[in-house]
Short mmCIF file of C-alpha atoms in Angstrom, two decimals:
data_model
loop_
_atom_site.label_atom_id
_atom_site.label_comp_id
_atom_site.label_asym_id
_atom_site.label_seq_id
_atom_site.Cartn_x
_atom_site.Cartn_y
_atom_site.Cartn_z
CA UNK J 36 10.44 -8.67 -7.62
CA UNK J 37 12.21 -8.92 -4.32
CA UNK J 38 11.15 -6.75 -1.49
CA UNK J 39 13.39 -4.59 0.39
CA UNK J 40 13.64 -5.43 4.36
CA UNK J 41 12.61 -2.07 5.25
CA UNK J 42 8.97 -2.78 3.13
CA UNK J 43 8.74 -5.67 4.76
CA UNK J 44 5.30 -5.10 6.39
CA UNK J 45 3.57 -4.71 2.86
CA UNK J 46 3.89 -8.24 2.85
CA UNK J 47 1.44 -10.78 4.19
CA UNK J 48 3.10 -14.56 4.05
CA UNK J 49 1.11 -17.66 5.48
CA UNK J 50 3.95 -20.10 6.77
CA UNK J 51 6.07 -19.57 4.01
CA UNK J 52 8.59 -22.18 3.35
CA UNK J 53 12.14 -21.18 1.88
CA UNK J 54 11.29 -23.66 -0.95
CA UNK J 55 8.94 -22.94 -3.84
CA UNK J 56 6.94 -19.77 -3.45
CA UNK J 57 5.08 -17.94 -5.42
CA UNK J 58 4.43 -14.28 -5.00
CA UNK J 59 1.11 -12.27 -6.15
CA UNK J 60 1.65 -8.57 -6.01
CA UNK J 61 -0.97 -5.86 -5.78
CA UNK J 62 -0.23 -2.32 -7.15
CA UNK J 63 -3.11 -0.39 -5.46
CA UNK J 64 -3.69 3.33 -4.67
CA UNK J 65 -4.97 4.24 -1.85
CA UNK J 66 -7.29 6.87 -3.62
CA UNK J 67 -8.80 4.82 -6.53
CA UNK J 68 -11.93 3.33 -6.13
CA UNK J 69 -11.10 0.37 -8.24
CA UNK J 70 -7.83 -0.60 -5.99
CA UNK J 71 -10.59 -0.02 -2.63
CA UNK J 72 -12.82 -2.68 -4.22
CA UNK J 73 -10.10 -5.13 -5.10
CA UNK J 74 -8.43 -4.82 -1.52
CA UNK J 75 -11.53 -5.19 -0.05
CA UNK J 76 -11.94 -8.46 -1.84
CA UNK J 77 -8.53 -9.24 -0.96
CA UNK J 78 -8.45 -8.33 2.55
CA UNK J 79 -11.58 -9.97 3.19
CA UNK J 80 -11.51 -13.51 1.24
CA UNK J 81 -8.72 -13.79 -0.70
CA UNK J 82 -6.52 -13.65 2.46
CA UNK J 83 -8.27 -16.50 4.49
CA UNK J 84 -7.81 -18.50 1.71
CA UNK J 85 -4.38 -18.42 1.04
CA UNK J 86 -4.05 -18.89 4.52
CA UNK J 87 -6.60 -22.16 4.21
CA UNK J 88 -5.77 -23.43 1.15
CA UNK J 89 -2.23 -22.28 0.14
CA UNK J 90 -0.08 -22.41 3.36
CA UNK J 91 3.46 -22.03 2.78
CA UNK J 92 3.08 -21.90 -1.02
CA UNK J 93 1.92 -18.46 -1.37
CA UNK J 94 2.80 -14.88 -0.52
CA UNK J 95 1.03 -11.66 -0.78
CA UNK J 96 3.07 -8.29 -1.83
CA UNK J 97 0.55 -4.81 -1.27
CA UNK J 98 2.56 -2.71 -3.65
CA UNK J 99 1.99 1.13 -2.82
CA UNK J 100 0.71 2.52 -6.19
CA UNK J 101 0.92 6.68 -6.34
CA UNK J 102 -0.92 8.04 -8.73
CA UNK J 103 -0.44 11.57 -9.71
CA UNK J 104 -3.39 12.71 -11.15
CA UNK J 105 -4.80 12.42 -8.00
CA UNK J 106 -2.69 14.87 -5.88
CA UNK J 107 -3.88 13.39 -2.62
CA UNK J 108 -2.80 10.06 -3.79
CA UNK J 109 1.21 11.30 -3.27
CA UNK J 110 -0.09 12.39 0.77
CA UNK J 111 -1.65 9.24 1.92
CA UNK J 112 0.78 6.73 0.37
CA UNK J 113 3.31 8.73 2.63
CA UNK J 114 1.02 8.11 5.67
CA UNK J 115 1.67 4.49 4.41
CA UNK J 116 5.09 4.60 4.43
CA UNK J 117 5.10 5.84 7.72
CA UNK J 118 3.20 3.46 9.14
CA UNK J 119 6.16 1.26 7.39
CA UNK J 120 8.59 2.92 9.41
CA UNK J 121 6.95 2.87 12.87
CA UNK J 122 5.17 0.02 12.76
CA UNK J 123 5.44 -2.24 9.63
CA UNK J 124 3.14 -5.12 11.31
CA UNK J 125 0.43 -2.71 11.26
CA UNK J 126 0.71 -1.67 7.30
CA UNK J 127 -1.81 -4.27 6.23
CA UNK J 128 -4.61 -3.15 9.16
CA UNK J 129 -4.08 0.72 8.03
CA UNK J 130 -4.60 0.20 4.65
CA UNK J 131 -7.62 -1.45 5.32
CA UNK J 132 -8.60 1.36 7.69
CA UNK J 133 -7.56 4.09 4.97
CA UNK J 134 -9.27 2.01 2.12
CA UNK J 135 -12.63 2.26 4.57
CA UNK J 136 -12.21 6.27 4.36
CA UNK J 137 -11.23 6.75 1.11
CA UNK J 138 -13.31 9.55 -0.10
CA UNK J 139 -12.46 11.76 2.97
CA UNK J 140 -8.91 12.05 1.28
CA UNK J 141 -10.60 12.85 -2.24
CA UNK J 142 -10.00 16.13 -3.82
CA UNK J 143 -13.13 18.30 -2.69
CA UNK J 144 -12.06 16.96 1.33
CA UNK J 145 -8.70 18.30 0.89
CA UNK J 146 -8.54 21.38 -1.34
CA UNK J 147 -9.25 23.82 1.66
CA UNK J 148 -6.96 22.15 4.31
CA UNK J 149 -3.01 22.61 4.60
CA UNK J 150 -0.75 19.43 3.93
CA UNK J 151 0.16 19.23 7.51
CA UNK J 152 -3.60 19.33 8.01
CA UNK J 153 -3.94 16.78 5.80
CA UNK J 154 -1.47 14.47 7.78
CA UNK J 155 -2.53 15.24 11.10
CA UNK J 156 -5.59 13.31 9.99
CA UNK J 157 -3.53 10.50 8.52
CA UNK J 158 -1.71 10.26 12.16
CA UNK J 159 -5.07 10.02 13.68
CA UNK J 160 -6.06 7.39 11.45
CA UNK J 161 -3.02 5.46 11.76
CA UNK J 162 -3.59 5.94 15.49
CA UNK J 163 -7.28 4.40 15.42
CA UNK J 164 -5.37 0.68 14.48
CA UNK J 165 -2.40 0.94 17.01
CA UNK J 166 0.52 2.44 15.70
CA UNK J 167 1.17 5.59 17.61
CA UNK J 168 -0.37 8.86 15.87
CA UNK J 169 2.47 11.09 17.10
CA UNK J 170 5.24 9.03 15.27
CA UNK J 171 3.87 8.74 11.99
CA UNK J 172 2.66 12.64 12.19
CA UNK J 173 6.42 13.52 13.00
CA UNK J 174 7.34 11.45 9.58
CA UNK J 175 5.29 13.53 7.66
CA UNK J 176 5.14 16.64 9.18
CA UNK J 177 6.91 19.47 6.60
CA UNK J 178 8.63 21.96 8.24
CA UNK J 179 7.81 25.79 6.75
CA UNK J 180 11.39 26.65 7.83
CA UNK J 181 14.13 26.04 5.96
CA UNK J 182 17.21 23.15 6.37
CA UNK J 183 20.29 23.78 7.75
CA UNK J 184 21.55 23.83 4.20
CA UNK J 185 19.07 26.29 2.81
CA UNK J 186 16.89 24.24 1.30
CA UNK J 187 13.22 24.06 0.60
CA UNK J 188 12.04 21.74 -0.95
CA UNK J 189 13.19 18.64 0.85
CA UNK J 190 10.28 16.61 1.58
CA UNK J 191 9.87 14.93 4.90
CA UNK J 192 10.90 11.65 6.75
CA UNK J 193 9.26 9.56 4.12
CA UNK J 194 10.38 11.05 1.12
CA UNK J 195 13.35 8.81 -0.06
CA UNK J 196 11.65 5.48 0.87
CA UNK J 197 8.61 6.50 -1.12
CA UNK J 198 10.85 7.45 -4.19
CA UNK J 199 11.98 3.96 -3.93
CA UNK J 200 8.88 2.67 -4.35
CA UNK J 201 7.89 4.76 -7.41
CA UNK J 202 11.14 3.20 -8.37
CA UNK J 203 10.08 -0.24 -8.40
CA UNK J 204 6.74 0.08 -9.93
CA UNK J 205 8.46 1.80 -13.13
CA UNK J 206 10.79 -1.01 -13.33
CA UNK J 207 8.02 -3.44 -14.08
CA UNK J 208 5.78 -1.00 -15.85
CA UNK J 209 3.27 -0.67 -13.80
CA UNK J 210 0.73 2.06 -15.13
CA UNK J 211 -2.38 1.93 -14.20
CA UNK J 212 -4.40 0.77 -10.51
CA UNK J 213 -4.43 -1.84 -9.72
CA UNK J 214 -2.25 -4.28 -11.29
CA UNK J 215 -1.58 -7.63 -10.04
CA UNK J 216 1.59 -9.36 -11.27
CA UNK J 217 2.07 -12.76 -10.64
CA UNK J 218 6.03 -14.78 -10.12
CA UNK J 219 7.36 -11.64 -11.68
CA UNK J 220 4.70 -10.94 -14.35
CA UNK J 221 1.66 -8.84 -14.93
CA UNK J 222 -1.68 -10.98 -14.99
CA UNK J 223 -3.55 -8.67 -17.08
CA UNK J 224 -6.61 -11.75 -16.42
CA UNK J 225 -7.18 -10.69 -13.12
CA UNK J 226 -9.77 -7.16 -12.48
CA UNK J 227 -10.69 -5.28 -9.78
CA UNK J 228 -14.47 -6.57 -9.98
CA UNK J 229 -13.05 -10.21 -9.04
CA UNK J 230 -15.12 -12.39 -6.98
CA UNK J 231 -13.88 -14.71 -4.43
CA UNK J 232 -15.12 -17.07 -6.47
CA UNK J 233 -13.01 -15.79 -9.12
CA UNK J 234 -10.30 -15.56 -7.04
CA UNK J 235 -10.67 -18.89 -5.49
CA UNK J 236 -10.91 -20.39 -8.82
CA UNK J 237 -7.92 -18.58 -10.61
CA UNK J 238 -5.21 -19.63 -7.66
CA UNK J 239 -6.40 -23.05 -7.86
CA UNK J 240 -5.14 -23.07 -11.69
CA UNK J 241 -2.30 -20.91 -11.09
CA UNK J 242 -0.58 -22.31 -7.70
CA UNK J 243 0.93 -25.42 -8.57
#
Protein backbone atom coordinates (compact mmCIF):
# COMPACT_ATOMS: atom_id res chain seq x y z
CA UNK A 1 0.00 0.00 0.00
CA UNK A 2 1.46 3.38 -0.75
CA UNK A 3 2.29 5.69 2.04
CA UNK A 4 1.10 9.12 2.29
CA UNK A 5 4.03 11.94 2.36
CA UNK A 6 2.85 13.24 5.54
CA UNK A 7 3.56 9.37 7.20
CA UNK A 8 6.56 9.44 5.75
CA UNK A 9 8.70 8.96 8.92
CA UNK A 10 6.99 5.49 9.68
CA UNK A 11 9.13 4.39 7.07
CA UNK A 12 12.67 3.14 7.38
CA UNK A 13 14.32 2.61 3.62
CA UNK A 14 18.08 1.47 3.23
CA UNK A 15 19.23 3.15 -0.16
CA UNK A 16 16.23 2.44 -1.87
CA UNK A 17 16.42 2.41 -5.56
CA UNK A 18 13.31 3.63 -7.70
CA UNK A 19 13.51 0.15 -9.34
CA UNK A 20 12.25 -3.07 -7.79
CA UNK A 21 11.31 -2.76 -4.15
CA UNK A 22 9.70 -4.62 -1.99
CA UNK A 23 7.88 -3.37 1.02
CA UNK A 24 7.30 -5.35 4.50
CA UNK A 25 4.76 -3.63 6.64
CA UNK A 26 4.28 -3.94 10.37
CA UNK A 27 0.82 -3.30 11.95
CA UNK A 28 1.87 -2.94 15.64
CA UNK A 29 0.22 -1.34 18.72
CA UNK A 30 1.95 0.39 20.82
CA UNK A 31 0.15 -1.28 23.88
CA UNK A 32 0.31 -5.04 22.97
CA UNK A 33 2.88 -7.00 24.28
CA UNK A 34 3.10 -9.19 21.26
CA UNK A 35 3.73 -6.02 18.74
CA UNK A 36 6.66 -4.82 21.78
CA UNK A 37 8.35 -8.20 21.25
CA UNK A 38 8.20 -8.23 17.48
CA UNK A 39 9.52 -4.51 17.24
CA UNK A 40 12.03 -5.24 19.49
CA UNK A 41 13.20 -7.99 17.21
CA UNK A 42 12.78 -5.71 14.44
CA UNK A 43 14.35 -2.71 15.71
CA UNK A 44 17.18 -4.54 16.96
CA UNK A 45 18.21 -7.23 14.13
CA UNK A 46 15.96 -7.24 11.56
CA UNK A 47 16.90 -3.60 10.74
CA UNK A 48 20.78 -4.06 10.47
CA UNK A 49 20.13 -6.61 8.23
CA UNK A 50 18.17 -5.18 5.72
CA UNK A 51 20.51 -2.55 5.87
CA UNK A 52 23.54 -5.36 5.42
CA UNK A 53 22.08 -7.65 3.35
CA UNK A 54 19.17 -6.04 1.40
CA UNK A 55 20.33 -2.47 0.45
CA UNK A 56 18.19 -0.81 -1.93
CA UNK A 57 15.89 -3.84 -2.34
CA UNK A 58 13.94 -3.51 0.73
CA UNK A 59 11.78 -1.11 2.69
CA UNK A 60 10.31 -1.13 6.06
CA UNK A 61 6.58 0.40 6.67
CA UNK A 62 5.78 0.67 10.92
CA UNK A 63 2.05 0.74 10.43
CA UNK A 64 0.33 2.42 13.59
CA UNK A 65 -2.12 -0.33 14.75
CA UNK A 66 -4.99 1.16 17.37
CA UNK A 67 -6.58 -1.18 19.10
CA UNK A 68 -9.68 -0.38 20.95
CA UNK A 69 -10.05 -2.70 23.51
CA UNK A 70 -7.27 -1.21 24.96
CA UNK A 71 -8.44 2.42 25.55
CA UNK A 72 -4.92 3.68 26.06
CA UNK A 73 -3.97 2.22 22.81
CA UNK A 74 -6.19 5.28 20.90
CA UNK A 75 -3.80 7.98 23.39
CA UNK A 76 -0.36 6.86 22.60
CA UNK A 77 -0.76 6.14 18.86
CA UNK A 78 -1.74 9.96 18.88
CA UNK A 79 1.56 10.75 20.71
CA UNK A 80 2.83 8.87 17.55
CA UNK A 81 1.29 10.83 15.21
CA UNK A 82 2.54 13.75 16.70
CA UNK A 83 5.79 12.91 16.73
CA UNK A 84 4.84 12.45 12.79
CA UNK A 85 3.98 15.91 12.60
CA UNK A 86 6.89 17.59 14.44
CA UNK A 87 9.44 15.50 13.76
CA UNK A 88 8.82 12.49 11.41
CA UNK A 89 12.73 11.46 11.44
CA UNK A 90 12.32 10.77 14.98
CA UNK A 91 9.04 8.32 14.67
CA UNK A 92 11.15 5.20 14.49
CA UNK A 93 13.48 6.25 17.83
CA UNK A 94 10.04 7.07 19.83
CA UNK A 95 8.48 4.05 19.16
CA UNK A 96 11.28 2.29 20.33
CA UNK A 97 11.37 4.53 23.40
CA UNK A 98 7.45 4.03 23.95
CA UNK A 99 7.76 0.21 23.18
CA UNK A 100 10.58 0.27 26.23
CA UNK A 101 7.67 1.78 28.59
CA UNK A 102 4.90 0.05 27.56
CA UNK A 103 3.23 -1.02 30.67
CA UNK A 104 3.36 2.55 32.19
CA UNK A 105 0.57 3.35 29.52
CA UNK A 106 -1.42 0.05 30.54
CA UNK A 107 -4.79 0.37 32.00
CA UNK A 108 -4.14 0.25 35.92
CA UNK A 109 -1.21 3.39 35.08
CA UNK A 110 -3.81 5.40 33.50
CA UNK A 111 -7.27 4.91 35.01
CA UNK A 112 -6.66 7.64 37.77
CA UNK A 113 -4.91 10.31 35.56
CA UNK A 114 -6.74 12.88 33.13
CA UNK A 115 -6.08 12.50 29.24
CA UNK A 116 -4.11 15.63 29.20
CA UNK A 117 -2.22 13.95 32.03
CA UNK A 118 -1.81 11.19 30.10
CA UNK A 119 -0.15 13.23 27.20
CA UNK A 120 1.89 15.41 29.15
CA UNK A 121 3.77 12.19 29.79
CA UNK A 122 3.78 11.23 26.13
CA UNK A 123 5.42 14.88 25.42
CA UNK A 124 7.99 14.08 27.96
CA UNK A 125 8.72 10.92 26.44
CA UNK A 126 8.85 12.15 23.04
CA UNK A 127 11.12 14.81 24.53
CA UNK A 128 13.68 12.16 26.09
CA UNK A 129 14.67 11.19 22.04
CA UNK A 130 14.80 14.83 20.61
CA UNK A 131 11.74 15.99 19.29
CA UNK A 132 10.61 18.92 21.34
CA UNK A 133 8.07 17.92 24.28
CA UNK A 134 6.17 21.21 24.02
CA UNK A 135 5.15 20.64 20.29
CA UNK A 136 3.88 17.31 20.40
CA UNK A 137 2.01 18.18 23.93
CA UNK A 138 0.31 21.19 22.02
CA UNK A 139 -0.89 18.39 19.27
CA UNK A 140 -2.55 16.55 21.74
CA UNK A 141 -3.55 18.72 24.25
CA UNK A 142 -7.76 18.77 24.37
CA UNK A 143 -9.10 21.85 25.17
CA UNK A 144 -12.15 21.63 28.03
CA UNK A 145 -13.58 24.74 26.29
CA UNK A 146 -15.55 24.64 23.55
CA UNK A 147 -14.76 25.62 19.50
CA UNK A 148 -15.64 28.59 18.01
CA UNK A 149 -18.44 26.64 16.43
CA UNK A 150 -19.83 25.10 19.57
CA UNK A 151 -18.50 22.02 19.42
CA UNK A 152 -17.23 19.39 21.76
CA UNK A 153 -16.19 16.75 20.72
CA UNK A 154 -13.55 17.63 18.18
CA UNK A 155 -10.53 15.85 19.03
CA UNK A 156 -7.17 17.51 18.87
CA UNK A 157 -4.34 18.30 16.30
CA UNK A 158 -3.93 14.67 15.52
CA UNK A 159 -7.26 13.57 15.12
CA UNK A 160 -7.84 13.53 11.26
CA UNK A 161 -4.37 12.10 10.41
CA UNK A 162 -4.95 9.28 12.86
CA UNK A 163 -8.46 8.55 11.28
CA UNK A 164 -6.53 8.14 8.17
CA UNK A 165 -4.61 5.64 9.42
CA UNK A 166 -7.45 3.54 10.91
CA UNK A 167 -8.46 4.06 7.35
CA UNK A 168 -5.79 2.23 5.78
CA UNK A 169 -5.51 -0.66 8.05
CA UNK A 170 -9.37 -1.51 7.33
CA UNK A 171 -8.69 -1.37 3.75
CA UNK A 172 -6.38 -4.33 3.92
CA UNK A 173 -8.10 -6.03 6.80
CA UNK A 174 -5.94 -5.77 9.22
CA UNK A 175 -7.44 -7.20 12.59
CA UNK A 176 -5.42 -8.27 14.91
CA UNK A 177 -1.48 -7.04 16.31
CA UNK A 178 0.71 -7.39 14.73
CA UNK A 179 0.37 -8.23 11.22
CA UNK A 180 3.02 -8.11 8.74
CA UNK A 181 1.99 -7.90 5.08
CA UNK A 182 4.38 -8.37 2.57
CA UNK A 183 4.30 -6.50 -1.50
CA UNK A 184 0.71 -5.82 -0.64
CA UNK A 185 -0.27 -9.05 1.17
CA UNK A 186 -0.67 -10.42 4.63
CA UNK A 187 2.13 -13.08 5.55
CA UNK A 188 0.14 -14.87 8.01
CA UNK A 189 3.87 -17.17 8.24
CA UNK A 190 5.51 -14.62 10.02
CA UNK A 191 4.74 -14.32 14.37
CA UNK A 192 5.62 -12.13 16.85
CA UNK A 193 7.97 -14.84 18.62
CA UNK A 194 10.31 -14.64 15.35
CA UNK A 195 13.90 -15.02 15.77
CA UNK A 196 16.46 -13.23 13.85
CA UNK A 197 17.25 -16.30 12.72
CA UNK A 198 13.84 -16.67 11.54
CA UNK A 199 13.82 -13.52 10.20
CA UNK A 200 17.10 -13.75 8.53
CA UNK A 201 16.10 -16.92 7.01
CA UNK A 202 12.50 -15.96 5.74
CA UNK A 203 13.85 -12.61 3.72
CA UNK A 204 16.46 -14.64 2.21
CA UNK A 205 13.52 -16.83 0.53
CA UNK A 206 11.27 -14.04 0.09
CA UNK A 207 13.56 -11.03 -1.38
CA UNK A 208 14.37 -11.95 -4.73
Amino acid sequence: MALAPKFAGQKLAAGLSPKAVHTLELYLDYVCPFSKKMFNTVYTSVVPLVEKKYNGRVQLIFRQQVQPWHPSSTLVHEAGVAVLQTNPDKFWDFSKALFDKQTEYFDVNVVNETRNQTYKRLAKLAGGVGVDEDKVYKQLEISDKPGEDGSLNSGNATTNDLKLLIKAARLVGIHVSPTVVFNGLIENGISSSFTAEQWDEWLSKNVL
